[in-house]
PDB file of C-alpha atoms and ligand atoms in Angstrom:
ATOM      1  CA  MET G   1     -12.557 -31.938   6.286  1.00 84.00           C
ATOM      2  CA  THR G   2     -11.345 -30.695   3.137  1.00 94.00           C
ATOM      3  CA  ALA G   3     -10.762 -27.014   3.445  1.00 98.00           C
ATOM      4  CA  THR G   4     -12.275 -24.461   1.104  1.00 98.00           C
ATOM      5  CA  THR G   5      -9.383 -22.016   0.038  1.00 98.00           C
ATOM      6  CA  TYR G   6      -9.853 -18.284  -0.417  1.00 98.00           C
ATOM      7  CA  VAL G   7      -7.494 -15.761  -1.874  1.00 98.00           C
ATOM      8  CA  VAL G   8      -8.094 -12.172  -1.125  1.00 98.00           C
ATOM      9  CA  GLY G   9      -6.700  -9.994  -4.113  1.00 95.00           C
ATOM     10  CA  ASN G  10      -6.494  -6.736  -5.985  1.00 93.00           C
ATOM     11  CA  PHE G  11      -3.358  -5.721  -7.917  1.00 90.00           C
ATOM     12  CA  LYS G  12      -3.623  -2.269  -6.232  1.00 89.00           C
ATOM     13  CA  GLY G  13      -1.779  -1.944  -2.963  1.00 90.00           C
ATOM     14  CA  GLY G  14      -3.360  -0.670   0.501  1.00 91.00           C
ATOM     15  CA  VAL G  15      -6.951  -1.496  -0.323  1.00 92.00           C
ATOM     16  CA  GLY G  16      -7.462  -3.644   2.777  1.00 95.00           C
ATOM     17  CA  LYS G  17      -6.714  -6.992   1.504  1.00 97.00           C
ATOM     18  CA  THR G  18      -4.765  -7.884   4.635  1.00 98.00           C
ATOM     19  CA  LYS G  19      -7.407  -6.491   6.820  1.00 98.00           C
ATOM     20  CA  ILE G  20      -9.933  -8.565   5.263  1.00 98.00           C
ATOM     21  CA  VAL G  21      -7.894 -11.687   5.496  1.00 98.00           C
ATOM     22  CA  THR G  22      -7.104 -11.351   9.075  1.00 98.00           C
ATOM     23  CA  MET G  23     -10.535 -10.391  10.243  1.00 98.00           C
ATOM     24  CA  LEU G  24     -12.283 -13.083   8.174  1.00 98.00           C
ATOM     25  CA  GLY G  25      -9.745 -15.622   9.559  1.00 98.00           C
ATOM     26  CA  TYR G  26     -10.351 -14.395  13.059  1.00 98.00           C
ATOM     27  CA  ASP G  27     -14.150 -14.390  12.915  1.00 98.00           C
ATOM     28  CA  ASN G  28     -14.218 -17.604  11.004  1.00 98.00           C
ATOM     29  CA  ALA G  29     -12.174 -19.326  14.067  1.00 98.00           C
ATOM     30  CA  VAL G  30     -13.835 -17.467  17.021  1.00 98.00           C
ATOM     31  CA  ILE G  31     -17.560 -16.871  15.968  1.00 98.00           C
ATOM     32  CA  LYS G  32     -18.011 -19.643  13.399  1.00 98.00           C
ATOM     33  CA  LYS G  33     -15.864 -22.046  15.379  1.00 98.00           C
ATOM     34  CA  ARG G  34     -14.437 -23.388  12.256  1.00 98.00           C
ATOM     35  CA  LYS G  35     -10.853 -24.564  11.935  1.00 98.00           C
ATOM     36  CA  THR G  36      -9.006 -21.952   9.958  1.00 98.00           C
ATOM     37  CA  LEU G  37      -5.780 -21.416   8.565  1.00 98.00           C
ATOM     38  CA  VAL G  38      -4.314 -18.128   7.509  1.00 99.00           C
ATOM     39  CA  VAL G  39      -1.438 -18.350   4.919  1.00 98.00           C
ATOM     40  CA  ASP G  40       0.742 -15.187   4.437  1.00 98.00           C
ATOM     41  CA  LEU G  41       2.400 -14.945   1.130  1.00 98.00           C
ATOM     42  CA  ASP G  42       3.351 -11.419   1.374  1.00 98.00           C
ATOM     43  CA  PRO G  43       7.106 -10.802   2.439  1.00 97.00           C
ATOM     44  CA  GLN G  44       5.790  -7.385   4.005  1.00 97.00           C
ATOM     45  CA  ALA G  45       4.339 -10.046   6.550  1.00 98.00           C
ATOM     46  CA  ASN G  46       1.731  -7.669   7.732  1.00 98.00           C
ATOM     47  CA  ALA G  47      -0.769 -10.461   8.286  1.00 98.00           C
ATOM     48  CA  SER G  48       1.901 -12.370  10.308  1.00 98.00           C
ATOM     49  CA  GLN G  49       2.481  -9.395  12.527  1.00 98.00           C
ATOM     50  CA  VAL G  50      -1.088  -8.755  13.215  1.00 98.00           C
ATOM     51  CA  LEU G  51      -2.023 -12.341  14.020  1.00 98.00           C
ATOM     52  CA  ALA G  52       1.259 -12.767  16.122  1.00 98.00           C
ATOM     53  CA  ARG G  53      -0.041  -9.842  18.259  1.00 98.00           C
ATOM     54  CA  THR G  54      -3.448 -11.242  18.330  1.00 98.00           C
ATOM     55  CA  GLY G  55      -1.975 -14.516  19.875  1.00 98.00           C
ATOM     56  CA  ASN G  56       0.544 -12.599  21.985  1.00 98.00           C
ATOM     57  CA  ILE G  57       3.526 -14.312  20.379  1.00 97.00           C
ATOM     58  CA  GLN G  58       6.635 -12.523  20.492  1.00 95.00           C
ATOM     59  CA  THR G  59       8.795 -14.082  17.740  1.00 93.00           C
ATOM     60  CA  ILE G  60       7.767 -16.596  14.936  1.00 94.00           C
ATOM     61  CA  ASP G  61      10.698 -18.674  13.996  1.00 87.00           C
ATOM     62  CA  LYS G  62       8.908 -20.982  11.583  1.00 91.00           C
ATOM     63  CA  THR G  63       8.021 -19.309   8.351  1.00 97.00           C
ATOM     64  CA  ILE G  64       6.920 -20.266   4.918  1.00 98.00           C
ATOM     65  CA  THR G  65      10.459 -20.189   3.541  1.00 97.00           C
ATOM     66  CA  THR G  66      11.537 -22.995   5.786  1.00 96.00           C
ATOM     67  CA  GLY G  67       8.528 -24.985   4.607  1.00 97.00           C
ATOM     68  CA  LEU G  68       9.468 -24.158   1.037  1.00 96.00           C
ATOM     69  CA  GLN G  69      12.912 -25.437   1.282  1.00 94.00           C
ATOM     70  CA  GLN G  70      11.715 -28.672   2.797  1.00 95.00           C
ATOM     71  CA  MET G  71       8.655 -28.819   0.415  1.00 95.00           C
ATOM     72  CA  ASP G  72       6.607 -29.598   3.561  1.00 97.00           C
ATOM     73  CA  LEU G  73       4.667 -26.772   5.306  1.00 98.00           C
ATOM     74  CA  THR G  74       3.355 -29.019   8.288  1.00 96.00           C
ATOM     75  CA  ASP G  75       6.298 -27.837  10.542  1.00 95.00           C
ATOM     76  CA  CYS G  76       5.866 -24.237   9.867  1.00 96.00           C
ATOM     77  CA  VAL G  77       2.185 -23.840  11.056  1.00 98.00           C
ATOM     78  CA  THR G  78       2.007 -21.564  14.202  1.00 98.00           C
ATOM     79  CA  PRO G  79      -1.182 -21.795  16.361  1.00 98.00           C
ATOM     80  CA  ILE G  80      -2.543 -18.420  17.077  1.00 98.00           C
ATOM     81  CA  ILE G  81      -5.764 -18.925  19.147  1.00 98.00           C
ATOM     82  CA  GLU G  82      -8.189 -21.660  19.385  1.00 98.00           C
ATOM     83  CA  ASN G  83      -9.235 -22.797  15.819  1.00 98.00           C
ATOM     84  CA  LEU G  84      -6.778 -20.337  14.293  1.00 98.00           C
ATOM     85  CA  ASP G  85      -3.449 -21.194  12.854  1.00 98.00           C
ATOM     86  CA  LEU G  86      -0.962 -19.357  10.671  1.00 98.00           C
ATOM     87  CA  ILE G  87       1.587 -19.973   8.187  1.00 98.00           C
ATOM     88  CA  ALA G  88       3.749 -16.966   8.799  1.00 98.00           C
ATOM     89  CA  CYS G  89       5.932 -14.980   6.019  1.00 98.00           C
ATOM     90  CA  ASP G  90       8.870 -12.666   6.296  1.00 97.00           C
ATOM     91  CA  THR G  91      11.203 -10.777   4.068  1.00 97.00           C
ATOM     92  CA  SER G  92      13.223 -13.992   3.332  1.00 97.00           C
ATOM     93  CA  PHE G  93      10.241 -15.215   1.102  1.00 97.00           C
ATOM     94  CA  ARG G  94      10.988 -12.565  -1.445  1.00 96.00           C
ATOM     95  CA  SER G  95      13.329 -15.375  -2.898  1.00 96.00           C
ATOM     96  CA  PHE G  96      10.089 -17.353  -3.837  1.00 97.00           C
ATOM     97  CA  THR G  97      10.258 -16.515  -7.441  1.00 96.00           C
ATOM     98  CA  LYS G  98      14.082 -17.502  -7.912  1.00 96.00           C
ATOM     99  CA  PHE G  99      13.406 -20.689  -5.882  1.00 96.00           C
ATOM    100  CA  VAL G 100      10.511 -21.642  -8.064  1.00 96.00           C
ATOM    101  CA  ILE G 101      12.447 -20.947 -11.336  1.00 95.00           C
ATOM    102  CA  LYS G 102      15.457 -22.684 -10.108  1.00 96.00           C
ATOM    103  CA  ASN G 103      13.789 -25.797  -8.977  1.00 96.00           C
ATOM    104  CA  PHE G 104      10.944 -26.283 -11.479  1.00 95.00           C
ATOM    105  CA  ASP G 105      11.507 -26.141 -15.215  1.00 94.00           C
ATOM    106  CA  ASP G 106       7.794 -26.447 -16.308  1.00 95.00           C
ATOM    107  CA  GLU G 107       5.467 -23.458 -16.223  1.00 95.00           C
ATOM    108  CA  VAL G 108       2.426 -25.347 -14.930  1.00 97.00           C
ATOM    109  CA  GLU G 109       4.771 -26.739 -12.028  1.00 97.00           C
ATOM    110  CA  GLN G 110       5.965 -23.272 -11.231  1.00 97.00           C
ATOM    111  CA  ILE G 111       2.478 -21.843 -10.391  1.00 97.00           C
ATOM    112  CA  SER G 112       1.442 -25.035  -8.667  1.00 98.00           C
ATOM    113  CA  VAL G 113       4.051 -25.060  -5.963  1.00 98.00           C
ATOM    114  CA  LEU G 114       1.687 -23.616  -3.184  1.00 98.00           C
ATOM    115  CA  ALA G 115      -1.162 -25.742  -4.271  1.00 98.00           C
ATOM    116  CA  LYS G 116       0.999 -28.966  -3.817  1.00 97.00           C
ATOM    117  CA  LEU G 117       2.238 -27.755  -0.640  1.00 98.00           C
ATOM    118  CA  LEU G 118      -1.262 -26.894   0.846  1.00 98.00           C
ATOM    119  CA  GLN G 119      -2.895 -30.273  -0.230  1.00 98.00           C
ATOM    120  CA  PRO G 120      -1.889 -32.407   2.763  1.00 97.00           C
ATOM    121  CA  LEU G 121      -2.918 -29.550   4.996  1.00 98.00           C
ATOM    122  CA  LYS G 122      -6.377 -29.319   3.697  1.00 98.00           C
ATOM    123  CA  GLU G 123      -7.581 -32.327   5.722  1.00 97.00           C
ATOM    124  CA  ASN G 124      -7.011 -30.230   9.067  1.00 98.00           C
ATOM    125  CA  TYR G 125      -8.977 -27.260   8.202  1.00 98.00           C
ATOM    126  CA  ASP G 126     -12.446 -26.031   7.277  1.00 98.00           C
ATOM    127  CA  ASP G 127     -11.240 -23.019   5.422  1.00 98.00           C
ATOM    128  CA  ILE G 128      -7.865 -21.456   4.342  1.00 98.00           C
ATOM    129  CA  PHE G 129      -7.402 -17.741   3.680  1.00 99.00           C
ATOM    130  CA  ILE G 130      -4.348 -16.528   1.611  1.00 98.00           C
ATOM    131  CA  ASP G 131      -3.025 -13.190   1.786  1.00 98.00           C
ATOM    132  CA  VAL G 132      -1.004 -11.958  -1.155  1.00 98.00           C
ATOM    133  CA  PRO G 133       1.148  -9.018  -2.322  1.00 96.00           C
ATOM    134  CA  PRO G 134      -0.448  -6.429  -4.765  1.00 94.00           C
ATOM    135  CA  THR G 135       1.471  -7.617  -7.648  1.00 92.00           C
ATOM    136  CA  ILE G 136       1.159 -10.045 -10.629  1.00 92.00           C
ATOM    137  CA  SER G 137       3.807 -12.390  -9.639  1.00 93.00           C
ATOM    138  CA  GLU G 138       4.609 -16.088  -8.918  1.00 94.00           C
ATOM    139  CA  PHE G 139       3.048 -15.186  -5.419  1.00 96.00           C
ATOM    140  CA  SER G 140      -0.447 -14.369  -6.853  1.00 96.00           C
ATOM    141  CA  ASP G 141      -0.216 -16.953  -9.590  1.00 97.00           C
ATOM    142  CA  ASN G 142       0.411 -19.795  -6.917  1.00 98.00           C
ATOM    143  CA  ALA G 143      -2.328 -18.247  -4.506  1.00 98.00           C
ATOM    144  CA  MET G 144      -4.603 -18.449  -7.588  1.00 98.00           C
ATOM    145  CA  VAL G 145      -3.839 -21.952  -8.403  1.00 98.00           C
ATOM    146  CA  ALA G 146      -4.267 -22.983  -4.829  1.00 98.00           C
ATOM    147  CA  ALA G 147      -7.577 -21.323  -4.188  1.00 98.00           C
ATOM    148  CA  ASP G 148     -11.013 -22.329  -4.798  1.00 98.00           C
ATOM    149  CA  TYR G 149     -12.489 -18.703  -4.543  1.00 98.00           C
ATOM    150  CA  SER G 150     -11.225 -15.321  -4.725  1.00 98.00           C
ATOM    151  CA  ILE G 151     -12.546 -12.247  -2.859  1.00 98.00           C
ATOM    152  CA  ILE G 152     -11.560  -9.004  -4.606  1.00 97.00           C
ATOM    153  CA  ALA G 153     -10.928  -6.090  -2.332  1.00 95.00           C
ATOM    154  CA  PHE G 154     -11.505  -2.712  -3.536  1.00 91.00           C
ATOM    155  CA  GLN G 155     -11.437   0.868  -2.206  1.00 88.00           C
ATOM    156  CA  THR G 156     -13.698   3.513  -3.655  1.00 76.00           C
ATOM    157  CA  GLN G 157     -10.987   5.304  -5.482  1.00 74.00           C
ATOM    158  CA  GLU G 158     -10.303   5.352  -9.282  1.00 70.00           C
ATOM    159  CA  GLU G 159      -7.228   3.057  -9.403  1.00 74.00           C
ATOM    160  CA  SER G 160      -8.487   0.732  -7.121  1.00 78.00           C
ATOM    161  CA  LEU G 161     -11.641  -0.193  -9.343  1.00 83.00           C
ATOM    162  CA  ASP G 162      -9.034  -0.355 -12.125  1.00 86.00           C
ATOM    163  CA  GLY G 163      -7.305  -2.830 -10.080  1.00 87.00           C
ATOM    164  CA  VAL G 164     -10.400  -5.017  -9.962  1.00 91.00           C
ATOM    165  CA  LYS G 165     -10.796  -4.871 -13.570  1.00 91.00           C
ATOM    166  CA  LYS G 166      -7.171  -5.996 -13.944  1.00 93.00           C
ATOM    167  CA  TYR G 167      -7.663  -8.825 -11.343  1.00 95.00           C
ATOM    168  CA  VAL G 168     -10.849 -10.137 -12.950  1.00 95.00           C
ATOM    169  CA  GLY G 169      -9.305 -10.066 -16.425  1.00 96.00           C
ATOM    170  CA  TYR G 170      -6.093 -11.805 -15.056  1.00 97.00           C
ATOM    171  CA  GLN G 171      -7.968 -14.362 -13.325  1.00 97.00           C
ATOM    172  CA  ASN G 172      -9.939 -15.224 -16.310  1.00 97.00           C
ATOM    173  CA  PHE G 173      -6.582 -15.481 -18.393  1.00 97.00           C
ATOM    174  CA  MET G 174      -5.463 -17.995 -15.647  1.00 97.00           C
ATOM    175  CA  VAL G 175      -8.578 -20.117 -15.823  1.00 97.00           C
ATOM    176  CA  GLU G 176      -8.508 -20.166 -19.427  1.00 97.00           C
ATOM    177  CA  ARG G 177      -4.790 -20.793 -19.991  1.00 97.00           C
ATOM    178  CA  TYR G 178      -4.225 -23.277 -17.106  1.00 96.00           C
ATOM    179  CA  GLY G 179      -7.741 -24.630 -16.700  1.00 96.00           C
ATOM    180  CA  ILE G 180      -7.612 -24.087 -13.074  1.00 96.00           C
ATOM    181  CA  ASP G 181     -10.848 -24.088 -10.957  1.00 95.00           C
ATOM    182  CA  LEU G 182     -11.151 -20.553  -9.379  1.00 97.00           C
ATOM    183  CA  GLN G 183     -14.225 -18.430  -9.257  1.00 97.00           C
ATOM    184  CA  VAL G 184     -14.874 -14.874  -7.991  1.00 97.00           C
ATOM    185  CA  ILE G 185     -17.078 -15.213  -4.926  1.00 97.00           C
ATOM    186  CA  GLY G 186     -17.453 -11.697  -4.407  1.00 97.00           C
ATOM    187  CA  ILE G 187     -16.148  -8.169  -4.515  1.00 97.00           C
ATOM    188  CA  LEU G 188     -15.845  -6.259  -1.378  1.00 96.00           C
ATOM    189  CA  ALA G 189     -15.551  -2.341  -0.825  1.00 94.00           C
ATOM    190  CA  CYS G 190     -13.350  -1.461   2.041  1.00 93.00           C
ATOM    191  CA  MET G 191     -12.483   1.722   4.023  1.00 90.00           C
ATOM    192  CA  LEU G 192     -15.447   3.587   2.704  1.00 86.00           C
ATOM    193  CA  LYS G 193     -16.239   7.035   4.222  1.00 85.00           C
ATOM    194  CA  ARG G 194     -19.875   7.346   5.470  1.00 83.00           C
ATOM    195  CA  ASP G 195     -21.726  10.171   3.766  1.00 80.00           C
ATOM    196  CA  SER G 196     -19.201  10.637   1.122  1.00 79.00           C
ATOM    197  CA  ASP G 197     -20.676  11.207  -2.365  1.00 80.00           C
ATOM    198  CA  PHE G 198     -17.540  10.175  -4.167  1.00 76.00           C
ATOM    199  CA  ASP G 199     -17.509   6.773  -2.438  1.00 79.00           C
ATOM    200  CA  GLU G 200     -21.178   6.510  -3.129  1.00 81.00           C
ATOM    201  CA  SER G 201     -20.763   6.976  -6.699  1.00 84.00           C
ATOM    202  CA  LYS G 202     -17.871   4.570  -7.137  1.00 84.00           C
ATOM    203  CA  MET G 203     -20.071   1.963  -5.351  1.00 87.00           C
ATOM    204  CA  ILE G 204     -22.643   2.531  -8.016  1.00 88.00           C
ATOM    205  CA  GLU G 205     -19.979   2.281 -10.829  1.00 89.00           C
ATOM    206  CA  ALA G 206     -18.805  -1.016  -9.133  1.00 91.00           C
ATOM    207  CA  LYS G 207     -22.524  -2.439  -9.054  1.00 93.00           C
ATOM    208  CA  GLU G 208     -22.938  -1.347 -12.767  1.00 93.00           C
ATOM    209  CA  LEU G 209     -19.750  -3.212 -13.757  1.00 92.00           C
ATOM    210  CA  TYR G 210     -20.099  -6.294 -11.772  1.00 94.00           C
ATOM    211  CA  GLY G 211     -23.655  -6.529 -10.626  1.00 94.00           C
ATOM    212  CA  SER G 212     -24.580  -8.699  -7.544  1.00 94.00           C
ATOM    213  CA  SER G 213     -20.804  -9.871  -7.485  1.00 95.00           C
ATOM    214  CA  VAL G 214     -20.434  -6.903  -5.385  1.00 96.00           C
ATOM    215  CA  PHE G 215     -21.250  -7.588  -1.737  1.00 96.00           C
ATOM    216  CA  ASP G 216     -24.071  -5.200  -0.430  1.00 91.00           C
ATOM    217  CA  THR G 217     -22.212  -5.387   2.954  1.00 93.00           C
ATOM    218  CA  VAL G 218     -19.331  -2.682   2.739  1.00 93.00           C
ATOM    219  CA  ILE G 219     -16.444  -2.214   5.245  1.00 95.00           C
ATOM    220  CA  HIS G 220     -16.382   1.365   6.414  1.00 93.00           C
ATOM    221  CA  PHE G 221     -13.398   3.098   7.629  1.00 94.00           C
ATOM    222  CA  GLN G 222     -13.328   2.436  11.411  1.00 95.00           C
ATOM    223  CA  GLU G 223     -10.750   3.523  13.928  1.00 96.00           C
ATOM    224  CA  ARG G 224     -11.124   0.235  15.804  1.00 97.00           C
ATOM    225  CA  LEU G 225     -10.151  -1.712  12.763  1.00 97.00           C
ATOM    226  CA  LYS G 226      -7.055   0.331  12.337  1.00 97.00           C
ATOM    227  CA  THR G 227      -6.065  -0.190  16.002  1.00 98.00           C
ATOM    228  CA  TYR G 228      -6.242  -4.140  15.577  1.00 98.00           C
ATOM    229  CA  SER G 229      -3.180  -3.607  13.021  1.00 97.00           C
ATOM    230  CA  ARG G 230      -1.199  -2.230  16.039  1.00 96.00           C
ATOM    231  CA  ASP G 231      -2.676  -4.264  19.016  1.00 97.00           C
ATOM    232  CA  GLY G 232      -3.715  -7.462  17.547  1.00 98.00           C
ATOM    233  CA  ILE G 233      -7.466  -8.352  16.812  1.00 98.00           C
ATOM    234  CA  HIS G 234      -9.665  -8.689  19.758  1.00 97.00           C
ATOM    235  CA  LEU G 235     -13.338  -9.061  20.659  1.00 96.00           C
ATOM    236  CA  ASN G 236     -13.640  -8.223  24.238  1.00 94.00           C
ATOM    237  CA  VAL G 237     -16.757  -9.027  26.388  1.00 93.00           C
ATOM    238  CA  ASN G 238     -17.755  -6.496  29.083  1.00 93.00           C
ATOM    239  CA  LYS G 239     -19.017  -7.108  32.652  1.00 91.00           C
ATOM    240  CA  ASN G 240     -22.777  -7.510  31.546  1.00 91.00           C
ATOM    241  CA  GLY G 241     -21.534 -10.460  29.263  1.00 91.00           C
ATOM    242  CA  ASN G 242     -22.085  -8.581  25.880  1.00 94.00           C
ATOM    243  CA  TYR G 243     -19.388  -7.775  23.401  1.00 94.00           C
ATOM    244  CA  GLU G 244     -17.821  -4.335  23.810  1.00 95.00           C
ATOM    245  CA  GLN G 245     -19.724  -2.177  21.366  1.00 95.00           C
ATOM    246  CA  TRP G 246     -16.985  -0.774  19.152  1.00 96.00           C
ATOM    247  CA  ASP G 247     -15.263  -4.287  18.960  1.00 97.00           C
ATOM    248  CA  TYR G 248     -18.644  -5.818  17.928  1.00 97.00           C
ATOM    249  CA  ARG G 249     -19.278  -3.138  15.319  1.00 96.00           C
ATOM    250  CA  ALA G 250     -15.893  -3.729  13.947  1.00 97.00           C
ATOM    251  CA  HIS G 251     -16.445  -7.652  13.641  1.00 98.00           C
ATOM    252  CA  LYS G 252     -20.127  -7.563  12.699  1.00 98.00           C
ATOM    253  CA  VAL G 253     -19.560  -6.774   9.123  1.00 97.00           C
ATOM    254  CA  PHE G 254     -16.974  -9.509   8.597  1.00 98.00           C
ATOM    255  CA  ILE G 255     -19.400 -11.797  10.193  1.00 98.00           C
ATOM    256  CA  ASP G 256     -21.947 -10.818   7.705  1.00 98.00           C
ATOM    257  CA  ILE G 257     -19.454 -11.292   4.828  1.00 98.00           C
ATOM    258  CA  LEU G 258     -18.748 -14.846   6.230  1.00 98.00           C
ATOM    259  CA  ASN G 259     -22.410 -15.635   6.116  1.00 98.00           C
ATOM    260  CA  GLN G 260     -22.738 -14.169   2.570  1.00 97.00           C
ATOM    261  CA  VAL G 261     -19.728 -16.246   1.368  1.00 98.00           C
ATOM    262  CA  GLU G 262     -21.168 -19.378   2.929  1.00 97.00           C
ATOM    263  CA  ALA G 263     -24.594 -18.715   0.970  1.00 96.00           C
ATOM    264  CA  ARG G 264     -22.912 -17.923  -2.164  1.00 96.00           C
ATOM    265  CA  LYS G 265     -20.755 -20.952  -2.063  1.00 96.00           C
ATOM    266  CA  GLN G 266     -23.748 -23.108  -1.767  1.00 94.00           C
ATOM    267  CA  TYR G 267     -25.306 -21.431  -4.526  1.00 92.00           C
ATOM    268  CA  LEU G 268     -22.249 -21.708  -6.706  1.00 89.00           C
ATOM    269  CA  ASN G 269     -22.029 -25.422  -5.935  1.00 87.00           C
ATOM    270  CA  SER G 270     -25.669 -26.186  -6.511  1.00 86.00           C
TER     271      SER G 270
HETATM  272  N1  ATP Z 301     -11.955  -0.543   7.349  1.00 80.13           N
HETATM  273  C1  ATP Z 301     -10.717   0.142   7.751  1.00 80.13           C
HETATM  274  N2  ATP Z 301     -10.736   0.982   8.597  1.00 80.13           N
HETATM  275  C2  ATP Z 301      -9.544   1.535   9.094  1.00 80.13           C
HETATM  276  N3  ATP Z 301      -8.436   1.207   8.773  1.00 80.13           N
HETATM  277  C3  ATP Z 301      -8.401   0.446   7.685  1.00 80.13           C
HETATM  278  C4  ATP Z 301      -9.413  -0.394   7.288  1.00 80.13           C
HETATM  279  N4  ATP Z 301      -8.902  -1.275   6.454  1.00 80.13           N
HETATM  280  C5  ATP Z 301      -7.766  -1.065   6.380  1.00 80.13           C
HETATM  281  N5  ATP Z 301      -7.105  -0.428   7.177  1.00 80.13           N
HETATM  282  C6  ATP Z 301      -5.802   0.224   7.426  1.00 80.13           C
HETATM  283  O1  ATP Z 301      -5.389   0.760   5.983  1.00 80.13           O
HETATM  284  C7  ATP Z 301      -3.928   0.179   5.877  1.00 80.13           C
HETATM  285  C8  ATP Z 301      -3.984  -0.694   4.598  1.00 80.13           C
HETATM  286  O2  ATP Z 301      -4.898  -1.799   4.770  1.00 80.13           O
HETATM  287  P1  ATP Z 301      -4.257  -3.223   4.430  1.00 80.13           P
HETATM  288  O3  ATP Z 301      -2.904  -3.480   4.997  1.00 80.13           O
HETATM  289  O4  ATP Z 301      -5.284  -4.306   4.875  1.00 80.13           O
HETATM  290  O5  ATP Z 301      -4.197  -3.039   2.897  1.00 80.13           O
HETATM  291  P2  ATP Z 301      -3.456  -4.144   1.757  1.00 80.13           P
HETATM  292  O6  ATP Z 301      -4.422  -4.084   0.569  1.00 80.13           O
HETATM  293  O7  ATP Z 301      -3.322  -5.489   2.355  1.00 80.13           O
HETATM  294  O8  ATP Z 301      -2.166  -3.529   1.344  1.00 80.13           O
HETATM  295  P3  ATP Z 301      -0.886  -4.125   0.721  1.00 80.13           P
HETATM  296  O9  ATP Z 301      -1.206  -4.114  -0.796  1.00 80.13           O
HETATM  297  O10 ATP Z 301       0.204  -3.138   0.944  1.00 80.13           O
HETATM  298  O11 ATP Z 301      -0.781  -5.485   1.094  1.00 80.13           O
HETATM  299  C9  ATP Z 301      -3.617  -0.541   7.057  1.00 80.13           C
HETATM  300  O12 ATP Z 301      -2.858   0.310   7.966  1.00 80.13           O
HETATM  301  C10 ATP Z 301      -4.779  -0.992   7.816  1.00 80.13           C
HETATM  302  O13 ATP Z 301      -4.851  -0.978   9.122  1.00 80.13           O
HETATM  303 MG1   MG Z 302      -1.432  -6.539   2.424  1.00 80.13          MG
END
């Protein structure tokens, strides 16, 4: 195995990045049965909290901050459920920028710390999903260098589509300046309201700008997805042996995205 690494980004906050990372991570592990690692690089630690709840884990004592100090992440991997592991984050990781600047003089080394740390772990996984804070920072630079593909999340509101433009522009800058190997695998609309003309028009605008890079599958606002943030992610099976219908609806869209990501990956590689 050599894992394929994905970063889910947008320089606008609250657009659904963490939701996408945690749901894709869960469905990749549970439905696709692929060995999956979620790396939380955001000191807000939302992905870590959701996944800890998902695995009924009360406290996580091994976070990425410890791994960074040791320059070895192998000891700070937390198993969540079968096929799904987490490298958790917490507020102490806000010192990442200081650490990097203090310990590495060279600009290229400073943005390659995460890639270097993840390299030995790649043999253990099929896929790695990285969650980042919504800032242009050492965090997002390191995630871009470590990733093979980016999934750009956006909400159908003005600033969020601007966030996509900024993200694409910045990614192109990183590719040109540092020669990193990173491609946009898809642009994904999140939290769309059904039957909203405004959301519909923003979706058309996104397609005009980015064509087939925009996934046809969109993530609608769903109460069930919201409750997973509070209760942890689940996919319950009822007495008949079928998935509980609201759980299934919530997961289906992410399973579709995983299928499309796989198809696009094959296309981009061919
Ligand atoms: N499709 C959805 N349906 C319902 N609620 C959603 C959906 N997607 C995200 N949410 C909720 O919206 C909020 C913001 O989502 P999320 O945390 O994923 O955004 P983010 O882009 O990661 O934010 P940040 O930039 O702060 O990291 C969360 O409370 C989440 O539970
Ligand atoms: Mg987030």
